[in-house]
Amino acid sequence: MMGRMAQGSDHFDGRRFMNSDVTGRRHSSSRDALKWFFTRKRPKVTPVPSEPGPAPAERVSGREVRVTWVGHATALVQHDGLNMLTDPIWAERCSPFSFAGPKRFRAPGVRFEDLPPIDVVLLSHDHYDHLCVPTLKRLQAHSAPRIVTGLRVGEVLKRNGIGNVSELDWWESVEVAPGVVVVFTPAKHFSGRSPFDLDKRLWGGLYVHAPAGGIYYAGDTGYGPHFREIRERLGSPRVALLPIGAFEPRWFMSPVHMDPAEAVRSHVDLGAITSVAVHYGSFALADDVQGQPERELEAARLLQRVPAERFRMLEHGVSVPLPRSVASLGADAVA
């Protein structure tokens, strides 16, 4: 795989992966990171007392798609008798250390003990708030799910004793159940778990082709033409999970994290029946303040005339069925 990519890939140079969309910066440099670290606002973080939601259903059948937002980028997506988790993290911190690093200000919306059996983990990239080794070890003991992710991410998993991994390049696919195929899709981001392994592993989103309809999880990404390309190549999804948080300051974050207005644009580009906001509400990872992603998403949705039913912010821990078509939402939801 590496040799084939090195000969003609637009996102691998033989040593490191890169973004194929070069309309903006590749991503923020180490110098930019240091500048941000020493000048950032460090907004006040207030813990949010909360109780977890009820235990999700064991399975859903028929053509139902049910989504439970656990918090941050973690969602339980149930369809076609399958249970899938996106970028699961139940740890108290997203950090290489248990005693330092970004700490939760809100607990997960679902108790880990209340999870149904998990069949598939959709793992977008190797950053600590997305690839949480302690959580993945717990899941391996819990139900040994299949993990679908990008090239070389399996190295991190293997050295931590985590198996059953399928690694994919952009646009490659794997069948995870009869009639259910997962495609690894492009994103504008970067990778690395230390200063010494930057861009050594591939990042991306994941698109699930299933009898119940297309389900797309964008992972972490800046805004770009890949959303239209995903729609053209794979079709408009029934459900799109799109990130809206950790977007300030824009001079630093815009190459790798969408802001809420760009998330709404990506929803339109995808032609999604319903989009669900993720990547906010649990950890303070950037300079946007608590509540800012939610407020800006509402403003952007109104400005771009996207009905609330089409781009939803779910309550932590609450399971909701999502419609099969725009028509089933009613006349008010037609954008």
mmCIF file of C-alpha atoms in Angstrom:
data_model
loop_
_atom_site.group_PDB
_atom_site.id
_atom_site.type_symbol
_atom_site.label_atom_id
_atom_site.label_comp_id
_atom_site.label_asym_id
_atom_site.label_seq_id
_atom_site.Cartn_x
_atom_site.Cartn_y
_atom_site.Cartn_z
ATOM 1 C CA MET A 1 0.000 0.000 0.000
ATOM 2 C CA MET A 2 2.717 2.500 0.891
ATOM 3 C CA GLY A 3 4.661 1.820 -2.296
ATOM 4 C CA ARG A 4 1.593 2.222 -4.493
ATOM 5 C CA MET A 5 0.723 5.511 -2.792
ATOM 6 C CA ALA A 6 4.253 6.860 -3.021
ATOM 7 C CA GLN A 7 4.220 6.506 -6.800
ATOM 8 C CA GLY A 8 1.216 8.674 -7.517
ATOM 9 C CA SER A 9 -0.788 9.784 -4.522
ATOM 10 C CA ASP A 10 -1.919 13.381 -4.134
ATOM 11 C CA HIS A 11 -1.910 12.999 -0.341
ATOM 12 C CA PHE A 12 1.238 10.971 0.457
ATOM 13 C CA ASP A 13 4.810 11.951 -0.409
ATOM 14 C CA GLY A 14 6.482 8.706 0.637
ATOM 15 C CA ARG A 15 7.031 9.870 4.212
ATOM 16 C CA ARG A 16 4.030 11.892 5.333
ATOM 17 C CA PHE A 17 0.385 12.314 4.475
ATOM 18 C CA MET A 18 -0.941 15.679 3.354
ATOM 19 C CA ASN A 19 -4.157 17.414 2.395
ATOM 20 C CA SER A 20 -4.964 17.219 -1.304
ATOM 21 C CA ASP A 21 -6.950 20.490 -1.105
ATOM 22 C CA VAL A 22 -4.283 23.205 -1.157
ATOM 23 C CA THR A 23 -6.601 26.212 -1.470
ATOM 24 C CA GLY A 24 -5.567 27.111 2.088
ATOM 25 C CA ARG A 25 -2.548 26.256 4.161
ATOM 26 C CA ARG A 26 -1.655 22.581 4.415
ATOM 27 C CA HIS A 27 -2.287 23.015 8.111
ATOM 28 C CA SER A 28 -0.966 25.215 10.861
ATOM 29 C CA SER A 29 2.794 24.978 11.383
ATOM 30 C CA SER A 30 4.668 24.286 14.608
ATOM 31 C CA ARG A 31 5.555 27.987 14.722
ATOM 32 C CA ASP A 32 1.850 28.849 14.469
ATOM 33 C CA ALA A 33 1.085 26.362 17.228
ATOM 34 C CA LEU A 34 3.615 27.965 19.541
ATOM 35 C CA LYS A 35 2.283 31.435 18.734
ATOM 36 C CA TRP A 36 -1.264 30.309 19.544
ATOM 37 C CA PHE A 37 -0.171 28.518 22.725
ATOM 38 C CA PHE A 38 1.466 31.647 24.139
ATOM 39 C CA THR A 39 -1.190 34.124 22.971
ATOM 40 C CA ARG A 40 -4.431 32.144 23.277
ATOM 41 C CA LYS A 41 -7.365 33.458 25.287
ATOM 42 C CA ARG A 42 -7.872 30.348 27.446
ATOM 43 C CA PRO A 43 -11.586 30.981 28.039
ATOM 44 C CA LYS A 44 -13.104 30.144 31.401
ATOM 45 C CA VAL A 45 -14.492 26.631 31.629
ATOM 46 C CA THR A 46 -17.415 25.912 33.936
ATOM 47 C CA PRO A 47 -18.273 22.281 34.733
ATOM 48 C CA VAL A 48 -21.792 21.331 33.632
ATOM 49 C CA PRO A 49 -23.588 19.070 36.136
ATOM 50 C CA SER A 50 -25.494 16.405 34.236
ATOM 51 C CA GLU A 51 -27.044 12.993 34.542
ATOM 52 C CA PRO A 52 -26.564 10.359 31.850
ATOM 53 C CA GLY A 53 -29.452 9.476 29.606
ATOM 54 C CA PRO A 54 -31.292 6.159 29.605
ATOM 55 C CA ALA A 55 -29.671 3.014 28.296
ATOM 56 C CA PRO A 56 -29.941 2.947 24.467
ATOM 57 C CA ALA A 57 -31.909 0.231 22.709
ATOM 58 C CA GLU A 58 -30.098 -3.058 22.242
ATOM 59 C CA ARG A 59 -30.642 -2.928 18.453
ATOM 60 C CA VAL A 60 -32.891 -1.217 15.913
ATOM 61 C CA SER A 61 -34.421 -3.003 12.968
ATOM 62 C CA GLY A 62 -36.133 -2.277 9.692
ATOM 63 C CA ARG A 63 -34.973 0.920 8.019
ATOM 64 C CA GLU A 64 -34.684 2.962 11.199
ATOM 65 C CA VAL A 65 -31.572 5.033 11.861
ATOM 66 C CA ARG A 66 -31.223 6.077 15.488
ATOM 67 C CA VAL A 67 -28.505 8.411 16.775
ATOM 68 C CA THR A 68 -27.484 8.959 20.387
ATOM 69 C CA TRP A 69 -25.017 11.777 20.984
ATOM 70 C CA VAL A 70 -22.714 10.732 23.819
ATOM 71 C CA GLY A 71 -20.670 13.937 23.738
ATOM 72 C CA HIS A 72 -17.781 15.539 21.837
ATOM 73 C CA ALA A 73 -17.335 13.514 18.607
ATOM 74 C CA THR A 74 -18.777 10.309 20.064
ATOM 75 C CA ALA A 75 -22.146 9.180 18.754
ATOM 76 C CA LEU A 76 -23.890 5.831 18.820
ATOM 77 C CA VAL A 77 -25.431 5.184 15.394
ATOM 78 C CA GLN A 78 -27.856 2.246 15.209
ATOM 79 C CA HIS A 79 -29.221 0.900 11.925
ATOM 80 C CA ASP A 80 -29.885 -2.376 10.129
ATOM 81 C CA GLY A 81 -29.358 -4.347 13.346
ATOM 82 C CA LEU A 82 -25.853 -2.868 13.725
ATOM 83 C CA ASN A 83 -24.407 -0.657 16.466
ATOM 84 C CA MET A 84 -21.633 1.766 15.490
ATOM 85 C CA LEU A 85 -19.651 4.260 17.570
ATOM 86 C CA THR A 86 -17.815 7.272 16.167
ATOM 87 C CA ASP A 87 -14.475 8.199 17.794
ATOM 88 C CA PRO A 88 -15.412 6.848 21.238
ATOM 89 C CA ILE A 89 -14.036 8.597 24.308
ATOM 90 C CA TRP A 90 -15.242 8.001 27.850
ATOM 91 C CA ALA A 91 -11.975 9.109 29.489
ATOM 92 C CA GLU A 92 -11.877 12.096 31.825
ATOM 93 C CA ARG A 93 -9.115 13.765 29.783
ATOM 94 C CA CYS A 94 -8.139 13.732 26.093
ATOM 95 C CA SER A 95 -4.417 13.643 26.668
ATOM 96 C CA PRO A 96 -1.414 11.311 26.793
ATOM 97 C CA PHE A 97 -1.491 11.874 30.555
ATOM 98 C CA SER A 98 -4.119 10.931 33.126
ATOM 99 C CA PHE A 99 -3.183 13.911 35.320
ATOM 100 C CA ALA A 100 -2.932 16.755 32.770
ATOM 101 C CA GLY A 101 -4.441 17.949 29.535
ATOM 102 C CA PRO A 102 -7.963 18.976 28.484
ATOM 103 C CA LYS A 103 -10.479 17.755 31.052
ATOM 104 C CA ARG A 104 -14.166 17.175 30.561
ATOM 105 C CA PHE A 105 -16.554 19.888 31.635
ATOM 106 C CA ARG A 106 -19.492 17.586 30.928
ATOM 107 C CA ALA A 107 -19.745 13.856 31.540
ATOM 108 C CA PRO A 108 -20.617 11.419 28.726
ATOM 109 C CA GLY A 109 -24.339 11.303 28.003
ATOM 110 C CA VAL A 110 -24.396 7.500 28.192
ATOM 111 C CA ARG A 111 -22.855 5.332 30.895
ATOM 112 C CA PHE A 112 -20.278 3.015 29.390
ATOM 113 C CA GLU A 113 -21.957 0.186 31.276
ATOM 114 C CA ASP A 114 -25.235 0.971 29.481
ATOM 115 C CA LEU A 115 -23.795 0.576 25.983
ATOM 116 C CA PRO A 116 -25.297 -2.172 23.833
ATOM 117 C CA PRO A 117 -22.886 -4.510 22.038
ATOM 118 C CA ILE A 118 -20.791 -2.440 19.631
ATOM 119 C CA ASP A 119 -20.161 -3.991 16.223
ATOM 120 C CA VAL A 120 -18.109 -1.290 14.491
ATOM 121 C CA VAL A 121 -16.013 1.685 15.584
ATOM 122 C CA LEU A 122 -15.604 4.447 13.004
ATOM 123 C CA LEU A 123 -12.218 5.970 13.893
ATOM 124 C CA SER A 124 -11.361 9.149 11.986
ATOM 125 C CA HIS A 125 -7.769 9.843 13.062
ATOM 126 C CA ASP A 126 -5.198 9.513 15.822
ATOM 127 C CA HIS A 127 -5.621 12.700 17.917
ATOM 128 C CA TYR A 128 -6.236 12.082 21.610
ATOM 129 C CA ASP A 129 -9.783 13.442 21.622
ATOM 130 C CA HIS A 130 -10.673 10.946 18.866
ATOM 131 C CA LEU A 131 -8.430 7.924 19.429
ATOM 132 C CA CYS A 132 -8.764 7.218 23.147
ATOM 133 C CA VAL A 133 -6.761 4.098 23.981
ATOM 134 C CA PRO A 134 -8.336 3.474 27.421
ATOM 135 C CA THR A 135 -11.831 3.620 25.899
ATOM 136 C CA LEU A 136 -10.907 1.352 22.985
ATOM 137 C CA LYS A 137 -9.426 -1.184 25.411
ATOM 138 C CA ARG A 138 -12.673 -1.143 27.378
ATOM 139 C CA LEU A 139 -14.627 -1.635 24.161
ATOM 140 C CA GLN A 140 -12.422 -4.557 23.161
ATOM 141 C CA ALA A 141 -13.238 -6.272 26.446
ATOM 142 C CA HIS A 142 -16.887 -5.224 26.162
ATOM 143 C CA SER A 143 -17.699 -6.442 22.638
ATOM 144 C CA ALA A 144 -14.518 -6.655 20.503
ATOM 145 C CA PRO A 145 -15.821 -4.355 17.733
ATOM 146 C CA ARG A 146 -14.281 -4.082 14.318
ATOM 147 C CA ILE A 147 -12.398 -0.787 13.958
ATOM 148 C CA VAL A 148 -12.336 0.976 10.587
ATOM 149 C CA THR A 149 -9.775 3.752 10.249
ATOM 150 C CA GLY A 150 -7.069 5.336 8.088
ATOM 151 C CA LEU A 151 -3.719 4.003 6.946
ATOM 152 C CA ARG A 152 -1.138 3.394 9.680
ATOM 153 C CA VAL A 153 -3.519 4.242 12.535
ATOM 154 C CA GLY A 154 -3.507 0.543 13.296
ATOM 155 C CA GLU A 155 0.090 0.925 14.515
ATOM 156 C CA VAL A 156 -1.141 2.865 17.546
ATOM 157 C CA LEU A 157 -3.841 0.303 18.219
ATOM 158 C CA LYS A 158 -1.586 -2.734 17.796
ATOM 159 C CA ARG A 159 1.041 -1.526 20.235
ATOM 160 C CA ASN A 160 -1.729 -1.064 22.794
ATOM 161 C CA GLY A 161 -3.070 -4.581 22.313
ATOM 162 C CA ILE A 162 -6.130 -3.524 20.278
ATOM 163 C CA GLY A 163 -6.965 -5.648 17.237
ATOM 164 C CA ASN A 164 -9.651 -6.338 14.635
ATOM 165 C CA VAL A 165 -8.639 -3.249 12.635
ATOM 166 C CA SER A 166 -9.278 -2.414 8.976
ATOM 167 C CA GLU A 167 -7.009 0.362 7.616
ATOM 168 C CA LEU A 168 -8.115 2.241 4.496
ATOM 169 C CA ASP A 169 -6.814 4.887 2.138
ATOM 170 C CA TRP A 170 -9.175 7.646 0.971
ATOM 171 C CA TRP A 171 -11.993 6.170 -1.153
ATOM 172 C CA GLU A 172 -11.127 2.596 -0.180
ATOM 173 C CA SER A 173 -13.897 0.526 1.386
ATOM 174 C CA VAL A 174 -14.578 -2.548 3.481
ATOM 175 C CA GLU A 175 -17.741 -4.572 4.041
ATOM 176 C CA VAL A 176 -18.479 -4.776 7.769
ATOM 177 C CA ALA A 177 -21.759 -6.715 7.521
ATOM 178 C CA PRO A 178 -23.837 -8.107 4.657
ATOM 179 C CA GLY A 179 -24.868 -5.121 2.549
ATOM 180 C CA VAL A 180 -23.067 -2.596 4.804
ATOM 181 C CA VAL A 181 -19.907 -1.031 3.359
ATOM 182 C CA VAL A 182 -17.721 1.641 5.002
ATOM 183 C CA VAL A 183 -15.772 4.051 2.764
ATOM 184 C CA PHE A 184 -12.888 6.128 4.158
ATOM 185 C CA THR A 185 -13.274 9.639 2.752
ATOM 186 C CA PRO A 186 -11.007 12.698 2.439
ATOM 187 C CA ALA A 187 -10.853 15.415 5.075
ATOM 188 C CA LYS A 188 -8.756 18.565 5.633
ATOM 189 C CA HIS A 189 -6.848 17.928 8.828
ATOM 190 C CA PHE A 190 -3.570 16.454 10.106
ATOM 191 C CA SER A 191 -2.382 13.696 12.420
ATOM 192 C CA GLY A 192 0.063 13.005 15.213
ATOM 193 C CA ARG A 193 0.145 12.043 18.865
ATOM 194 C CA SER A 194 3.460 13.806 19.559
ATOM 195 C CA PRO A 195 5.752 16.331 17.850
ATOM 196 C CA PHE A 196 7.695 13.375 16.417
ATOM 197 C CA ASP A 197 5.002 11.633 14.359
ATOM 198 C CA LEU A 198 3.180 14.485 12.648
ATOM 199 C CA ASP A 199 1.237 13.377 9.556
ATOM 200 C CA LYS A 200 2.580 9.818 9.706
ATOM 201 C CA ARG A 201 -0.988 8.416 9.821
ATOM 202 C CA LEU A 202 -3.933 9.172 7.573
ATOM 203 C CA TRP A 203 -6.968 11.166 8.724
ATOM 204 C CA GLY A 204 -10.409 11.217 7.143
ATOM 205 C CA GLY A 205 -14.153 10.798 7.430
ATOM 206 C CA LEU A 206 -16.232 7.635 7.092
ATOM 207 C CA TYR A 207 -19.264 7.053 4.899
ATOM 208 C CA VAL A 208 -21.454 4.028 5.599
ATOM 209 C CA HIS A 209 -23.445 2.590 2.704
ATOM 210 C CA ALA A 210 -26.285 0.628 4.305
ATOM 211 C CA PRO A 211 -29.779 -0.567 3.397
ATOM 212 C CA ALA A 212 -31.173 2.095 5.751
ATOM 213 C CA GLY A 213 -29.348 4.816 3.781
ATOM 214 C CA GLY A 214 -26.034 6.647 3.731
ATOM 215 C CA ILE A 215 -24.479 7.644 7.062
ATOM 216 C CA TYR A 216 -21.528 10.040 6.995
ATOM 217 C CA TYR A 217 -19.210 11.031 9.828
ATOM 218 C CA ALA A 218 -16.865 13.856 8.820
ATOM 219 C CA GLY A 219 -14.271 13.435 11.588
ATOM 220 C CA ASP A 220 -12.194 16.579 12.109
ATOM 221 C CA THR A 221 -11.930 18.747 9.023
ATOM 222 C CA GLY A 222 -11.633 22.201 7.621
ATOM 223 C CA TYR A 223 -14.161 23.250 5.013
ATOM 224 C CA GLY A 224 -13.335 22.308 1.438
ATOM 225 C CA PRO A 225 -14.487 20.840 -1.873
ATOM 226 C CA HIS A 226 -14.375 17.286 -0.521
ATOM 227 C CA PHE A 227 -17.971 17.579 0.698
ATOM 228 C CA ARG A 228 -19.273 18.092 -2.832
ATOM 229 C CA GLU A 229 -17.002 15.299 -4.071
ATOM 230 C CA ILE A 230 -18.393 12.935 -1.429
ATOM 231 C CA ARG A 231 -21.918 13.731 -2.580
ATOM 232 C CA GLU A 232 -20.966 13.227 -6.231
ATOM 233 C CA ARG A 233 -19.187 9.923 -5.640
ATOM 234 C CA LEU A 234 -21.201 8.367 -2.819
ATOM 235 C CA GLY A 235 -24.555 10.152 -2.846
ATOM 236 C CA SER A 236 -26.290 12.448 -0.377
ATOM 237 C CA PRO A 237 -26.356 10.873 3.085
ATOM 238 C CA ARG A 238 -29.463 10.248 5.116
ATOM 239 C CA VAL A 239 -27.486 11.365 8.170
ATOM 240 C CA ALA A 240 -24.325 13.498 8.382
ATOM 241 C CA LEU A 241 -22.433 13.984 11.655
ATOM 242 C CA LEU A 242 -20.601 17.306 11.273
ATOM 243 C CA PRO A 243 -18.148 19.030 13.650
ATOM 244 C CA ILE A 244 -18.929 22.557 14.860
ATOM 245 C CA GLY A 245 -16.512 23.227 17.748
ATOM 246 C CA ALA A 246 -12.848 24.062 18.486
ATOM 247 C CA PHE A 247 -12.766 26.682 15.699
ATOM 248 C CA GLU A 248 -11.223 29.791 17.278
ATOM 249 C CA PRO A 249 -8.960 31.604 16.479
ATOM 250 C CA ARG A 250 -9.708 31.347 12.769
ATOM 251 C CA TRP A 251 -6.198 32.373 11.688
ATOM 252 C CA PHE A 252 -4.945 29.173 13.302
ATOM 253 C CA MET A 253 -7.882 26.750 13.209
ATOM 254 C CA SER A 254 -9.493 27.372 9.813
ATOM 255 C CA PRO A 255 -7.250 24.952 7.856
ATOM 256 C CA VAL A 256 -8.262 22.031 10.096
ATOM 257 C CA HIS A 257 -11.557 22.822 11.901
ATOM 258 C CA MET A 258 -14.774 24.167 10.383
ATOM 259 C CA ASP A 259 -16.662 26.899 12.169
ATOM 260 C CA PRO A 260 -20.449 26.501 12.536
ATOM 261 C CA ALA A 261 -21.207 28.556 9.400
ATOM 262 C CA GLU A 262 -18.928 26.286 7.362
ATOM 263 C CA ALA A 263 -20.586 23.238 8.910
ATOM 264 C CA VAL A 264 -23.919 24.497 7.575
ATOM 265 C CA ARG A 265 -22.332 25.030 4.164
ATOM 266 C CA SER A 266 -21.022 21.470 4.233
ATOM 267 C CA HIS A 267 -24.515 20.219 5.102
ATOM 268 C CA VAL A 268 -25.813 21.980 1.990
ATOM 269 C CA ASP A 269 -22.919 20.711 -0.149
ATOM 270 C CA LEU A 270 -23.629 17.147 0.970
ATOM 271 C CA GLY A 271 -27.365 17.431 0.431
ATOM 272 C CA ALA A 272 -27.858 15.597 3.728
ATOM 273 C CA ILE A 273 -31.426 14.877 4.786
ATOM 274 C CA THR A 274 -30.455 15.496 8.413
ATOM 275 C CA SER A 275 -27.163 16.699 9.864
ATOM 276 C CA VAL A 276 -26.249 16.324 13.525
ATOM 277 C CA ALA A 277 -23.724 18.589 15.252
ATOM 278 C CA VAL A 278 -20.758 16.947 17.003
ATOM 279 C CA HIS A 279 -17.306 17.931 18.309
ATOM 280 C CA TYR A 280 -18.433 20.388 20.976
ATOM 281 C CA GLY A 281 -19.893 20.443 24.462
ATOM 282 C CA SER A 282 -17.414 18.246 26.380
ATOM 283 C CA PHE A 283 -13.824 19.541 26.226
ATOM 284 C CA ALA A 284 -12.379 23.057 25.873
ATOM 285 C CA LEU A 285 -9.869 22.517 23.067
ATOM 286 C CA ALA A 286 -9.605 25.967 21.476
ATOM 287 C CA ASP A 287 -10.530 29.608 22.089
ATOM 288 C CA ASP A 288 -14.269 29.431 21.404
ATOM 289 C CA VAL A 289 -16.116 29.779 24.694
ATOM 290 C CA GLN A 290 -18.711 27.464 26.163
ATOM 291 C CA GLY A 291 -21.979 27.842 24.304
ATOM 292 C CA GLN A 292 -20.420 29.674 21.342
ATOM 293 C CA PRO A 293 -20.618 26.748 18.871
ATOM 294 C CA GLU A 294 -24.314 26.294 19.666
ATOM 295 C CA ARG A 295 -25.110 29.999 19.303
ATOM 296 C CA GLU A 296 -23.178 30.366 16.067
ATOM 297 C CA LEU A 297 -24.737 27.257 14.571
ATOM 298 C CA GLU A 298 -28.216 28.632 15.220
ATOM 299 C CA ALA A 299 -27.261 31.964 13.636
ATOM 300 C CA ALA A 300 -25.645 30.295 10.610
ATOM 301 C CA ARG A 301 -28.607 27.977 10.125
ATOM 302 C CA LEU A 302 -31.008 30.931 10.072
ATOM 303 C CA LEU A 303 -28.773 32.982 7.778
ATOM 304 C CA GLN A 304 -28.423 30.106 5.303
ATOM 305 C CA ARG A 305 -32.105 29.210 5.623
ATOM 306 C CA VAL A 306 -31.551 25.671 6.813
ATOM 307 C CA PRO A 307 -34.499 24.547 8.978
ATOM 308 C CA ALA A 308 -33.805 23.352 12.516
ATOM 309 C CA GLU A 309 -35.117 19.892 11.586
ATOM 310 C CA ARG A 310 -32.392 19.586 8.949
ATOM 311 C CA PHE A 311 -29.403 20.455 11.177
ATOM 312 C CA ARG A 312 -29.931 19.267 14.704
ATOM 313 C CA MET A 313 -28.196 19.694 18.032
ATOM 314 C CA LEU A 314 -29.106 16.663 20.127
ATOM 315 C CA GLU A 315 -29.317 16.498 23.887
ATOM 316 C CA HIS A 316 -26.576 14.465 25.543
ATOM 317 C CA GLY A 317 -27.615 10.849 25.959
ATOM 318 C CA VAL A 318 -30.962 11.116 24.187
ATOM 319 C CA SER A 319 -31.646 8.644 21.354
ATOM 320 C CA VAL A 320 -33.566 10.017 18.368
ATOM 321 C CA PRO A 321 -34.775 8.368 15.152
ATOM 322 C CA LEU A 322 -33.883 10.316 12.035
ATOM 323 C CA PRO A 323 -36.062 10.544 8.919
ATOM 324 C CA ARG A 324 -35.559 8.720 5.643
ATOM 325 C CA SER A 325 -36.483 11.686 3.451
ATOM 326 C CA VAL A 326 -37.009 15.440 3.513
ATOM 327 C CA ALA A 327 -40.686 14.884 2.673
ATOM 328 C CA SER A 328 -41.170 12.965 5.925
ATOM 329 C CA LEU A 329 -40.010 16.057 7.842
ATOM 330 C CA GLY A 330 -42.903 18.169 6.585
ATOM 331 C CA ALA A 331 -43.153 21.295 4.473
ATOM 332 C CA ASP A 332 -41.404 23.543 7.035
ATOM 333 C CA ALA A 333 -38.194 21.500 6.750
ATOM 334 C CA VAL A 334 -37.712 21.930 3.017
ATOM 335 C CA ALA A 335 -34.702 24.204 2.596
#
